[in-house]
Tab-separated table of C-alpha atoms and ligand atoms in Angstrom:
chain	number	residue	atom	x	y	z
N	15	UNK	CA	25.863	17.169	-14.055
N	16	UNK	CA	22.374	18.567	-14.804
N	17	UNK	CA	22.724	22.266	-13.362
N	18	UNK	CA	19.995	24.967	-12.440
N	19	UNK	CA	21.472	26.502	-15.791
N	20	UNK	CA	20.769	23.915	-17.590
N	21	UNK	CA	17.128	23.305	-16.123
N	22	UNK	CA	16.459	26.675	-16.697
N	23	UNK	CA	17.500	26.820	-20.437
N	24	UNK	CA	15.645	23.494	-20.584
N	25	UNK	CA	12.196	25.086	-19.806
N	26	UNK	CA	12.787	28.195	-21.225
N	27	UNK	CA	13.640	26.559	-24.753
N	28	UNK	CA	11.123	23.737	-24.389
N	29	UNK	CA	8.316	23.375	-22.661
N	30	UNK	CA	8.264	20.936	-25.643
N	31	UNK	CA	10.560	18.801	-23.737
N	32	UNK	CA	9.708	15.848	-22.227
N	33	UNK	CA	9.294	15.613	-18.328
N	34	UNK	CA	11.888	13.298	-17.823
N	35	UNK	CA	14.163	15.821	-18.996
N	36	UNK	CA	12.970	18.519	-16.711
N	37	UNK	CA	13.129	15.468	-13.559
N	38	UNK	CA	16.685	15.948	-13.775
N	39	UNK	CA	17.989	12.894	-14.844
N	40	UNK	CA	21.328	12.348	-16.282
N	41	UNK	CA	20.179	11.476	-19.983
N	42	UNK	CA	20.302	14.554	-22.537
N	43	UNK	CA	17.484	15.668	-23.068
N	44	UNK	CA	15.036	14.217	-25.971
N	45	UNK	CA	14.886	16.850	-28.684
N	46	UNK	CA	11.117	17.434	-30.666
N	47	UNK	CA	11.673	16.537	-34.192
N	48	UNK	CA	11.448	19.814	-35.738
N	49	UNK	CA	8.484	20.170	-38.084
N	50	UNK	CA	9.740	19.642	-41.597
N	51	UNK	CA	10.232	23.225	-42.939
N	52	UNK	CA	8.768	23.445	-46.331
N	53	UNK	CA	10.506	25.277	-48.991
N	54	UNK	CA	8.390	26.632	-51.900
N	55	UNK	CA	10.331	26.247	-54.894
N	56	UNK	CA	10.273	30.144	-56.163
N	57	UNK	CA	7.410	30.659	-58.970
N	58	UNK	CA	9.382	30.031	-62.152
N	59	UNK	CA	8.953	33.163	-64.167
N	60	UNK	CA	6.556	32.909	-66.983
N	61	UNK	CA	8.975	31.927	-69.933
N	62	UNK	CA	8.549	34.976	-72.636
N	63	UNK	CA	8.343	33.591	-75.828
N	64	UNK	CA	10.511	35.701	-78.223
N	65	UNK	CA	10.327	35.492	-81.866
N	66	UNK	CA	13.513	35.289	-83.503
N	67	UNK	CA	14.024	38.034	-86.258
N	68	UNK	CA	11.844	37.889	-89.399
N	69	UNK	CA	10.279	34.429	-87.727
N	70	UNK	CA	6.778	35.583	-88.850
N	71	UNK	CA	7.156	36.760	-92.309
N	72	UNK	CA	9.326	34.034	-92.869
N	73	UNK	CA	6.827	31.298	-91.722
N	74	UNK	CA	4.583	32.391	-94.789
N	75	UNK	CA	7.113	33.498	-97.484
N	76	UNK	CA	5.649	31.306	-99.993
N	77	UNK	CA	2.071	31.759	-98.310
N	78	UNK	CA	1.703	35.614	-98.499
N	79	UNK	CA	2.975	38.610	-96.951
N	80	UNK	CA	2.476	39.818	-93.638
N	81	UNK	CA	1.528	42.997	-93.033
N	82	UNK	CA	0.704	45.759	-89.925
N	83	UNK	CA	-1.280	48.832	-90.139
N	84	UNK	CA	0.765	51.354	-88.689
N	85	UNK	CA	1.047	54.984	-88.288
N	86	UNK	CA	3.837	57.597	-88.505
N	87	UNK	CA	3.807	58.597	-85.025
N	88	UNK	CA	4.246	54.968	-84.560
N	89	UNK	CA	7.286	54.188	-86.696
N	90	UNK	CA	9.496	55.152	-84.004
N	91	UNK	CA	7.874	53.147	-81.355
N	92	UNK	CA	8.372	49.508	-80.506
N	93	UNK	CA	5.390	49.072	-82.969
N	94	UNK	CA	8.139	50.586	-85.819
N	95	UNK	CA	10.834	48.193	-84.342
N	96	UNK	CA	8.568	44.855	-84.019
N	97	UNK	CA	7.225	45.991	-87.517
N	98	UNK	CA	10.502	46.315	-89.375
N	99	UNK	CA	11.638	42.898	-87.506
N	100	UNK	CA	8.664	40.470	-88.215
N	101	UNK	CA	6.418	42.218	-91.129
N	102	UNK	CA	6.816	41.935	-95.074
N	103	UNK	CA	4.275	44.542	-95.794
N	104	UNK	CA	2.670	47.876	-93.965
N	105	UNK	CA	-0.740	49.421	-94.500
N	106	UNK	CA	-1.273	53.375	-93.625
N	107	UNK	CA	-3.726	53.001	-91.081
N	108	UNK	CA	-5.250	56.432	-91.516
N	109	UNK	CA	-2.715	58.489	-93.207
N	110	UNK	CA	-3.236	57.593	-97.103
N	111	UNK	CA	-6.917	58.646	-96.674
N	112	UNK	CA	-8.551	61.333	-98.829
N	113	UNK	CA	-8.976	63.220	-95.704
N	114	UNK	CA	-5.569	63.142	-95.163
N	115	UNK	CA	-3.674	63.226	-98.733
N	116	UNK	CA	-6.430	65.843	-100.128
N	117	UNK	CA	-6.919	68.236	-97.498
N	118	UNK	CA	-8.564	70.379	-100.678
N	119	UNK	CA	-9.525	70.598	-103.906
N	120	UNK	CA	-5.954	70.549	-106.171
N	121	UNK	CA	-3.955	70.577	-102.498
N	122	UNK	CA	-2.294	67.200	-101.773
N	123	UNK	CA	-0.227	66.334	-98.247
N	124	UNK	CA	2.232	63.877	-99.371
N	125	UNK	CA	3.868	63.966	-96.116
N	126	UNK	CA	2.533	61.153	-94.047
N	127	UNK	CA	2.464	58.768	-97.022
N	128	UNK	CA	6.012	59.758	-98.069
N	129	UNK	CA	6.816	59.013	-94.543
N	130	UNK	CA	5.514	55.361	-95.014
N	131	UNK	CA	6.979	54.965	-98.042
N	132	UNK	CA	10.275	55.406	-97.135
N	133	UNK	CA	10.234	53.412	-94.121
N	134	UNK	CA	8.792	50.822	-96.338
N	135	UNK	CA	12.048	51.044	-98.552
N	136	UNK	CA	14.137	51.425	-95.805
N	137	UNK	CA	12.945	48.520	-94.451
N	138	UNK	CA	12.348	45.935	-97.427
N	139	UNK	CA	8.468	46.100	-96.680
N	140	UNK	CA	5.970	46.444	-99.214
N	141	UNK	CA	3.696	49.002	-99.124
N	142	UNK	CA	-0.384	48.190	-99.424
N	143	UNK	CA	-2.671	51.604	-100.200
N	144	UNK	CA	-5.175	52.866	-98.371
N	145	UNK	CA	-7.782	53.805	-99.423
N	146	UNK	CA	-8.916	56.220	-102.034
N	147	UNK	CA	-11.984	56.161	-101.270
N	148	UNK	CA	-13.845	55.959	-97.771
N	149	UNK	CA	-17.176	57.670	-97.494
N	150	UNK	CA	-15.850	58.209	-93.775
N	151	UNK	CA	-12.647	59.526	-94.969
N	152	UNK	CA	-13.919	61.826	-97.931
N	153	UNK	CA	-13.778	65.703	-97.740
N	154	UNK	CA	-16.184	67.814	-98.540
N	155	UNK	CA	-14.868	69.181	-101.513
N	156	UNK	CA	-14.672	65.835	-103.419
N	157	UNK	CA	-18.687	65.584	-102.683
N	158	UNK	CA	-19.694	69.371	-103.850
N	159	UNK	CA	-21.490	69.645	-107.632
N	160	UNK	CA	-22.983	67.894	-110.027
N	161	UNK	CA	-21.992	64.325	-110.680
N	162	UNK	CA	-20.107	65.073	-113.595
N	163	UNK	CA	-17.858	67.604	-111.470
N	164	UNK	CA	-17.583	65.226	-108.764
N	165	UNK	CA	-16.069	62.559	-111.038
N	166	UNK	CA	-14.007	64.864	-112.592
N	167	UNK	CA	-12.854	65.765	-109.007
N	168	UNK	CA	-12.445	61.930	-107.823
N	169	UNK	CA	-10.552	60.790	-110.893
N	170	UNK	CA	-8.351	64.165	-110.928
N	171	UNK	CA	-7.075	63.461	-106.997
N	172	UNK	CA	-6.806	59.424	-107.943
N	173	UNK	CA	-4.676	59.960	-110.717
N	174	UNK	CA	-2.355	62.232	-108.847
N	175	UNK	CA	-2.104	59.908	-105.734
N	176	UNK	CA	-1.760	56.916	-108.129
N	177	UNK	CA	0.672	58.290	-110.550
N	178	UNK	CA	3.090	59.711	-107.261
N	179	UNK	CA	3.402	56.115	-106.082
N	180	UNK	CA	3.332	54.138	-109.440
N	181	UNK	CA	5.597	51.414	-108.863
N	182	UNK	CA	6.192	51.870	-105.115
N	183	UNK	CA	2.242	50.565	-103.606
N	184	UNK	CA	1.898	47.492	-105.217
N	185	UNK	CA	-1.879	46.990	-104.240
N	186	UNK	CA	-4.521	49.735	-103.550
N	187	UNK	CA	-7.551	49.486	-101.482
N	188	UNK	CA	-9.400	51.879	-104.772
N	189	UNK	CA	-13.081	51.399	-102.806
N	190	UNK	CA	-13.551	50.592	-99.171
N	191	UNK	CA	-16.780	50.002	-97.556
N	192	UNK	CA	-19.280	50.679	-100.654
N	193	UNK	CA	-21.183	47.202	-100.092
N	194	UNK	CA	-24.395	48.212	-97.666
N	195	UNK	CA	-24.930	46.384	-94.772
N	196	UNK	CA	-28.342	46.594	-95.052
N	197	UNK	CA	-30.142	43.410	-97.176
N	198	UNK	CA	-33.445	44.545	-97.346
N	199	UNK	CA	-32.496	47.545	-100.223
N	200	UNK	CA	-32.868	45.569	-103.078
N	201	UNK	CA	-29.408	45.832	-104.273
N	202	UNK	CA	-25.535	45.685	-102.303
N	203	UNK	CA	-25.037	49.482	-102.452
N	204	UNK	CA	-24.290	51.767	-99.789
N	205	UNK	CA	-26.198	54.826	-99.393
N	206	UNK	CA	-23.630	57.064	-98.373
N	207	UNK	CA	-22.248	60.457	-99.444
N	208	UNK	CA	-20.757	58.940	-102.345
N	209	UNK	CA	-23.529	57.091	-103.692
N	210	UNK	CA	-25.545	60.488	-103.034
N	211	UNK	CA	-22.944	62.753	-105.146
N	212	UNK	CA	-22.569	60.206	-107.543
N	213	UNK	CA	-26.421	61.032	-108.815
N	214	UNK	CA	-28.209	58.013	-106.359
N	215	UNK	CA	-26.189	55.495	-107.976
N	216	UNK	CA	-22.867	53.153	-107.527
N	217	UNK	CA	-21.064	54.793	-110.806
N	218	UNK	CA	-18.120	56.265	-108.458
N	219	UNK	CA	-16.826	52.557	-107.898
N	220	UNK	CA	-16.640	52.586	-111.677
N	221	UNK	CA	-15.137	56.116	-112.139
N	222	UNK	CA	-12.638	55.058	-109.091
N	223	UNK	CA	-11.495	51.565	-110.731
N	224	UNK	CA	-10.916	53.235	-114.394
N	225	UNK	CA	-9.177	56.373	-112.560
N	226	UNK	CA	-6.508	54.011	-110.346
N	227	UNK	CA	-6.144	51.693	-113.922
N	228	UNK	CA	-5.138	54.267	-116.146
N	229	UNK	CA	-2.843	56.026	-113.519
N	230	UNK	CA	-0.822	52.755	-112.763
N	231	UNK	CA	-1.413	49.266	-115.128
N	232	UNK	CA	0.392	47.141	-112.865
N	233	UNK	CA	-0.963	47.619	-109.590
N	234	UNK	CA	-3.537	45.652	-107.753
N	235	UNK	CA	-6.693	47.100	-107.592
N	236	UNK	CA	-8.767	46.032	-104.649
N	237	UNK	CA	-12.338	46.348	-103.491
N	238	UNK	CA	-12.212	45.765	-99.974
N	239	UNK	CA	-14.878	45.677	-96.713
N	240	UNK	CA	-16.075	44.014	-93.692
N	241	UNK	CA	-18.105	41.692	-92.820
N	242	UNK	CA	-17.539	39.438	-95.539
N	243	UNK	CA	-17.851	36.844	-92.540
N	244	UNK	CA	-21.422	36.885	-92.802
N	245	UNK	CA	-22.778	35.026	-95.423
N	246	UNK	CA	-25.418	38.165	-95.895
N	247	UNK	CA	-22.692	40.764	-96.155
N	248	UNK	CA	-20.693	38.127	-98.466
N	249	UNK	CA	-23.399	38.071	-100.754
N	250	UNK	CA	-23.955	41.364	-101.856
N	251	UNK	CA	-19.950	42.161	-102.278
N	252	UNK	CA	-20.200	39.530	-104.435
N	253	UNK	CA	-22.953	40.570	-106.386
N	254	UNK	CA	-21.009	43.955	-106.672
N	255	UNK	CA	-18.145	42.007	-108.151
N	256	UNK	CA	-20.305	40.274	-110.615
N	257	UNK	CA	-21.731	43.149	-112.172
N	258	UNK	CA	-18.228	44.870	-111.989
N	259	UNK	CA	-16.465	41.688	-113.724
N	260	UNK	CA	-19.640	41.624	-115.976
N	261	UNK	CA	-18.898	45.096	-117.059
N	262	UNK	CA	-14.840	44.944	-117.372
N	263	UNK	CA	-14.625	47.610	-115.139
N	264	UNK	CA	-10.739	47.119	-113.839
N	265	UNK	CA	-10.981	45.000	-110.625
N	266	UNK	CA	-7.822	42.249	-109.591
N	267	UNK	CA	-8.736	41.481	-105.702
N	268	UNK	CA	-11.515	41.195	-103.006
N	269	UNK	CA	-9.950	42.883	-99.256
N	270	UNK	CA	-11.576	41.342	-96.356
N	271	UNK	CA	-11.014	43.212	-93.404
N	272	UNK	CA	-12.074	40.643	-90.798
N	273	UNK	CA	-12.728	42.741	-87.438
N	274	UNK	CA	-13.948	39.176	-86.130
N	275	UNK	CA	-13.814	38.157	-82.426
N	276	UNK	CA	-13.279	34.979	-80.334
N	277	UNK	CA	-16.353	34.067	-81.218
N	278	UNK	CA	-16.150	33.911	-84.380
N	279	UNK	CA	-15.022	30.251	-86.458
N	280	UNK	CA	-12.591	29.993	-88.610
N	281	UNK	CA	-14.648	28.465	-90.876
N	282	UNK	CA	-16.535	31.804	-91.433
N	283	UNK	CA	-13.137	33.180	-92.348
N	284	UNK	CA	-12.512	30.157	-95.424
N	285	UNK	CA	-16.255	30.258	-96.650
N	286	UNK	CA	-15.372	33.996	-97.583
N	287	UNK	CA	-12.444	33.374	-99.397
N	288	UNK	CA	-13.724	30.047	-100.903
N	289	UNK	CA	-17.204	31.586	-102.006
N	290	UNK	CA	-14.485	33.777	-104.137
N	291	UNK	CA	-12.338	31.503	-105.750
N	292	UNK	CA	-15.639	29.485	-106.395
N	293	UNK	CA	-16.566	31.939	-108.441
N	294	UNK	CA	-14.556	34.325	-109.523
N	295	UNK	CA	-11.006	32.399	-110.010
N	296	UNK	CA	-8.484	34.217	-111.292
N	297	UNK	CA	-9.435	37.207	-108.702
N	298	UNK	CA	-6.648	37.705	-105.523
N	299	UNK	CA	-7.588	38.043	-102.443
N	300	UNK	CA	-6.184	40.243	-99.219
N	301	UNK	CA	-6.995	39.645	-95.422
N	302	UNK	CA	-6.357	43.741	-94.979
N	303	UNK	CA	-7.416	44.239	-91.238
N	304	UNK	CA	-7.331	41.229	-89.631
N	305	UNK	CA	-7.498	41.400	-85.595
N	306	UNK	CA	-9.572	38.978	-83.141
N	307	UNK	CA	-11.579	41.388	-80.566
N	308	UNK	CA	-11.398	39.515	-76.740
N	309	UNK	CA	-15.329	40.462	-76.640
N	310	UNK	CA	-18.484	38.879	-78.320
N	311	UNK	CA	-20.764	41.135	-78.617
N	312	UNK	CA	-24.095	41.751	-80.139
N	313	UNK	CA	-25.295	44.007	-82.998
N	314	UNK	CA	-26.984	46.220	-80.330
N	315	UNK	CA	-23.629	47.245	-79.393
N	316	UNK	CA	-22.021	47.999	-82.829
N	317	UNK	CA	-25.264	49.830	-83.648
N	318	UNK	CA	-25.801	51.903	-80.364
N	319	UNK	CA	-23.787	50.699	-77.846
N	320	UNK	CA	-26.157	48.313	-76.090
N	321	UNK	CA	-25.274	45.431	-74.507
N	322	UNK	CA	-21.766	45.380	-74.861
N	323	UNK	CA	-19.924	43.066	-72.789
N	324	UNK	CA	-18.530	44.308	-69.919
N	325	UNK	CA	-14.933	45.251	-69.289
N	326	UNK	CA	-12.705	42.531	-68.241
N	327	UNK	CA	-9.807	45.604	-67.634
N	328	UNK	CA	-6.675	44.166	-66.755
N	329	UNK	CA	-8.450	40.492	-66.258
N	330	UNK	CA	-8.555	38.935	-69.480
N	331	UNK	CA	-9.485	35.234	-68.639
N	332	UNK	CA	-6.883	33.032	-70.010
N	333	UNK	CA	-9.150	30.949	-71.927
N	334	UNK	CA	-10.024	33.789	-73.841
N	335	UNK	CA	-6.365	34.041	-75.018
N	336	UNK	CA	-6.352	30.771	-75.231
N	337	UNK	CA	-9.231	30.938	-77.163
N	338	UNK	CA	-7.653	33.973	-79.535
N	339	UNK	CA	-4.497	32.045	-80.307
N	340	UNK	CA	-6.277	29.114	-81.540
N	341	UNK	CA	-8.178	30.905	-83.689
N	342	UNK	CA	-4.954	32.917	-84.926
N	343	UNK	CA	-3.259	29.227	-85.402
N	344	UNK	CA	-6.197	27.890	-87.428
N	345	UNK	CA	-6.887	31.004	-89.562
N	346	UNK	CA	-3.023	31.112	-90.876
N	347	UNK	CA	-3.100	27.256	-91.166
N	348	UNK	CA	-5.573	27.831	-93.421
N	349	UNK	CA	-5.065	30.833	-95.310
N	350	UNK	CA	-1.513	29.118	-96.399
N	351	UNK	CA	-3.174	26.484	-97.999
N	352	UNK	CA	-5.548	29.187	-100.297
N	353	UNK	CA	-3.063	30.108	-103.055
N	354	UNK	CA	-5.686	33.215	-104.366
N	355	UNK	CA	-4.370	34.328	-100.194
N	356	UNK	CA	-1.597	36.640	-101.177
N	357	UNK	CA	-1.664	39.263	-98.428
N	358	UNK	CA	-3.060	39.091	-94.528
N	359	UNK	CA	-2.198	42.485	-92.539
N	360	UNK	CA	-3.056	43.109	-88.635
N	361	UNK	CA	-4.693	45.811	-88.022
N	362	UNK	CA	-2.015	47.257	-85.795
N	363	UNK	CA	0.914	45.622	-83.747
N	364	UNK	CA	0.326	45.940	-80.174
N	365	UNK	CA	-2.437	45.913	-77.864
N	366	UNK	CA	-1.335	49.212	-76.490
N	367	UNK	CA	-2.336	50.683	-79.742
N	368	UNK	CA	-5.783	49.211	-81.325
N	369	UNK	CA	-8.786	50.829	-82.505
N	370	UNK	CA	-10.347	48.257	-80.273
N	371	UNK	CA	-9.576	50.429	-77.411
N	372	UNK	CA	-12.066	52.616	-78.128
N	373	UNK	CA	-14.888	50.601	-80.869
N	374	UNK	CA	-17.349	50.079	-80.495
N	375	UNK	CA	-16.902	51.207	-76.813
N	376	UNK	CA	-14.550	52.322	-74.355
N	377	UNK	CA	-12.761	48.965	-72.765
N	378	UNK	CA	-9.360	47.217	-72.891
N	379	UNK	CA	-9.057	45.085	-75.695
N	380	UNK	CA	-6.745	42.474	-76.977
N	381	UNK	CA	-7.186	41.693	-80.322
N	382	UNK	CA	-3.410	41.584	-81.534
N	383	UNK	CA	-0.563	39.209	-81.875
N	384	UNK	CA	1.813	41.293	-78.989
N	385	UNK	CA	0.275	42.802	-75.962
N	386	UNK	CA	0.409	45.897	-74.110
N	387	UNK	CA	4.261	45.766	-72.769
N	388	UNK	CA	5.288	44.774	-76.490
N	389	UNK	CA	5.559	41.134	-75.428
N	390	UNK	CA	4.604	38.223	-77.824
N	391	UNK	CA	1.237	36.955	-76.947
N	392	UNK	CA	0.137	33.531	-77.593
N	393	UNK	CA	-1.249	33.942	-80.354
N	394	UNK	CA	1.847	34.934	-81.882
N	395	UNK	CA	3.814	31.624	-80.656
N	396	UNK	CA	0.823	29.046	-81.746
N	397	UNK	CA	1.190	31.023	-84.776
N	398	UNK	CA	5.061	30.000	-85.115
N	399	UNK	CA	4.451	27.083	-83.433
N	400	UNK	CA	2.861	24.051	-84.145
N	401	UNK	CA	3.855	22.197	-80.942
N	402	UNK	CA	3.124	25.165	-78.794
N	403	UNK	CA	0.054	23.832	-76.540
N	404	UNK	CA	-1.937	27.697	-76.308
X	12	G3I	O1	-3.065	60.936	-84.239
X	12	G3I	C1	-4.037	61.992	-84.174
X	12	G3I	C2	-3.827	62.825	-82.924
X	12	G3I	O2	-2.578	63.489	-83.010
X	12	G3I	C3	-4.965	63.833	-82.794
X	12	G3I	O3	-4.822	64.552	-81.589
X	12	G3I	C4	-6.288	63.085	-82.814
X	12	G3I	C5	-7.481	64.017	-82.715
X	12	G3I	O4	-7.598	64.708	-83.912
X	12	G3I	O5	-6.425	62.364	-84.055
X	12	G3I	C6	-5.414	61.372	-84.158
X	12	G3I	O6	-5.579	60.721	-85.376
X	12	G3I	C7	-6.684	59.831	-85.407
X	12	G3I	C8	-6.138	58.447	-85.790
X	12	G3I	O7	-7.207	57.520	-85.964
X	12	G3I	C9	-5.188	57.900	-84.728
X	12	G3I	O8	-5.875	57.655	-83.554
X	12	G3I	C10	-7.638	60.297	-86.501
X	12	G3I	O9	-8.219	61.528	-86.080
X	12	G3I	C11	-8.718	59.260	-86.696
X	12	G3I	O10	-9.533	59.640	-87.814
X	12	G3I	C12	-8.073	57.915	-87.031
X	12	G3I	O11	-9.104	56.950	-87.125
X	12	G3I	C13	-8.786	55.836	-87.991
X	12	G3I	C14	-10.038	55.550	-88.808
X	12	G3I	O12	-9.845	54.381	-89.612
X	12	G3I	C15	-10.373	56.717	-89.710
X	12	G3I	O13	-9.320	56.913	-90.626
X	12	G3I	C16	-8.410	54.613	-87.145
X	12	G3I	O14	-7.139	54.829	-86.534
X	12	G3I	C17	-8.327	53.375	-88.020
X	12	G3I	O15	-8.123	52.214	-87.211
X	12	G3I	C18	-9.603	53.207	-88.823
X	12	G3I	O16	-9.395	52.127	-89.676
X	12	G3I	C19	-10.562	51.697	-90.403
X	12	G3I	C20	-10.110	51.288	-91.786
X	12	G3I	O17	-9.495	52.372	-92.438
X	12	G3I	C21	-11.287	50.750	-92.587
X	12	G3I	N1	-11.921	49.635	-91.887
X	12	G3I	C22	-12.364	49.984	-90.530
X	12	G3I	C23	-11.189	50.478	-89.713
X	12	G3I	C24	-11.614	50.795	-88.297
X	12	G3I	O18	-12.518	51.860	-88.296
């Protein structure tokens, strides 16, 4: 029996229905098929890639070590922690600086680079010097009197930094930065304070060299810059080592730094290390501050902060990472098969902490291999790899 009830609940639930159901009759009534209800599967979580322990160093044991440019305030950070798990070697990013370990003349702070040093040891890392000599890292002191007075100053605070860590740094940036960047000079020297104390000449690389020999035979002695990426830039530090090699002045490896960017090829990076061993075989060579800067921009903006690319903030475009970590894969791939390679160091661990943050202008960068939470990037896993699609 089809009751009021019913025909009530009938048009209240459906006007849907059908009007033979509402006419009464004695068949149940027909029943819309319910649109399908779609369930979105939840959005898989983006799988973290975690290194295991030591994966990185371990990839390149018989390449070359792996170092980070840290500092102390950093040791205890997640920095420390990823450094101590996945590094073989650790560079003083500012605190074994003359402005820092010779605050003045015949006063020496050993505490920052003892600091290093033992969590170095404590963690079975080498430890790479630098530098001991940065015209941007040079008090005044060292710079005051005649060039015979300033050598005698150089060569007295290199020997004392030198001797304290015989046997414990294994490889010293002795001269960063001395190569000019500009090629219309007539010769590869810098015109800085240095080269101004010195008498207008280069002769400090040679008092530096001969001071860091005689203070410790058996380290590596290392001339190191930037740029080297640049065939112009390449040129003249290799003039500089020609006349050095020319004139036995102590000299056993070429540090490039390689600030490059997504923009730059890996390529650049090889002809750099294979216009060395071209020439100069015999000589080692370091990749001291490697880290791949998310921005391209141009000289204007290195030189006065012109036309720098804008801020992407917190939207990076993933092709530009994927971009980054194909360049990371490549360079490594081919830095293991360079046996002069014996060294390539980040500069830094994490995006949180880069230099980038704040060169040549204020913007969020993203040069490194872990990002700003600490989280493998990557770059890190096409490092690690090879069947990792970036
Ligand atoms: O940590 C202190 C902080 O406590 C203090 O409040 C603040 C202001 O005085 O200074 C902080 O230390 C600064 C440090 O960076 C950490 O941010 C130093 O003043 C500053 O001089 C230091 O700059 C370093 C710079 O070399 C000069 O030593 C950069 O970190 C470091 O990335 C940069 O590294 C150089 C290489 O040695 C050579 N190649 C180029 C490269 C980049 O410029």
């Amino acid at each position: 029996m089809f009751t009021a009830r019913d025909r009530l609940k009938l048009l209240l639930g459906g006007a849907a229905f059908s009007v033979s159901a509402c006419g009464g009759g004695s068949s149940s009534p027909v029943r819309p098929t319910p649109p399908p209800v779609v369930v979105t599967p939840p959005t898989p979580a983006p799988v973290i890639f975690v290194p295991t322990e030591g994966q990185l160093r371990d990839k390149f044991v018989n390449q070359f070590q792996v170092g980070g440019a840290i500092q102390v305030g950093q040791l205890t950070a997640p920095e420390g922690t990823l450094l101590g798990a996945q590094f073989n070697s650790i560079t003083a990013e500012f605190e074994m600086k003359p402005d820092i370990m010779g605050p003045s003349e015949g006063v020496y702070n050993w505490v920052e680079a003892d600091a290093l040093l033992a969590f170095a040891e404590d963690n079975g890392l080498q430890l790479r010097g630098h530098a001991l000599l940065w015209h941007r890292s040079t008090p005044d002191w060292m710079l005051t009197g005649t060039p015979a007075q300033v050598k005698v100053k150089l060569q007295t605070y290199i020997t004392e930094v030198v001797t304290r860590y015989r046997g414990k740094i294994y490889a010293w940036d002795v001269v960063n930065e001395v190569i000019t960047d500009d090629g219309s000079l007539g010769d590869a020297y810098r015109r800085s304070n240095w080269w101004t104390a010195s008498g207008g000449n280069a002769d400090y690389i040679d008092w530096a060299f001969e001071a860091a020999r005689a203070a410790d035979p058996d380290c590596k002695l290392y001339i190191n810059d930037y740029g080297t990426e640049f065939s112009g830039k390449l040129g003249r530090l290799l003039d500089v080592v020609r006349d050095l090699q020319a004139r036995d002045i102590p000299l056993d490896g070429i540090g490039h730094q390689m600030h490059i960017n997504v923009g730059t090829s890996a390529q650049q990076v090889f002809d750099a290390v294979d216009a060395v061993d071209t020439e100069f075989m015999g000589l080692e060579q370091h990749i001291t501050e490697l880290d791949i800067s998310v921005y391209s921009d141009p000289a204007s903006c290195f030189s006065d902060q012109t036309g720098c690319q804008s801020d992407y903030g917190t939207t990076i475009p993933d092709t530009v990472f994927t971009n980054q970590a194909q360049l990371y894969r490549a360079i490594f791939d081919g830095l293991a098969t360079r046996s002069s390679v014996n060294s390539v160091t980040l500069w830094g661990i994490s995006d949180a902490a880069t230099w980038l943050n704040e060169y040549p202008v204020s913007r969020t960068n993203a040069p490194l291999l872990w990002d700003r939470d600490r989280n493998a990037k990557s770059a890190l896993q096409a490092i690690l790899d090879s069947s990792f699609t970036p």
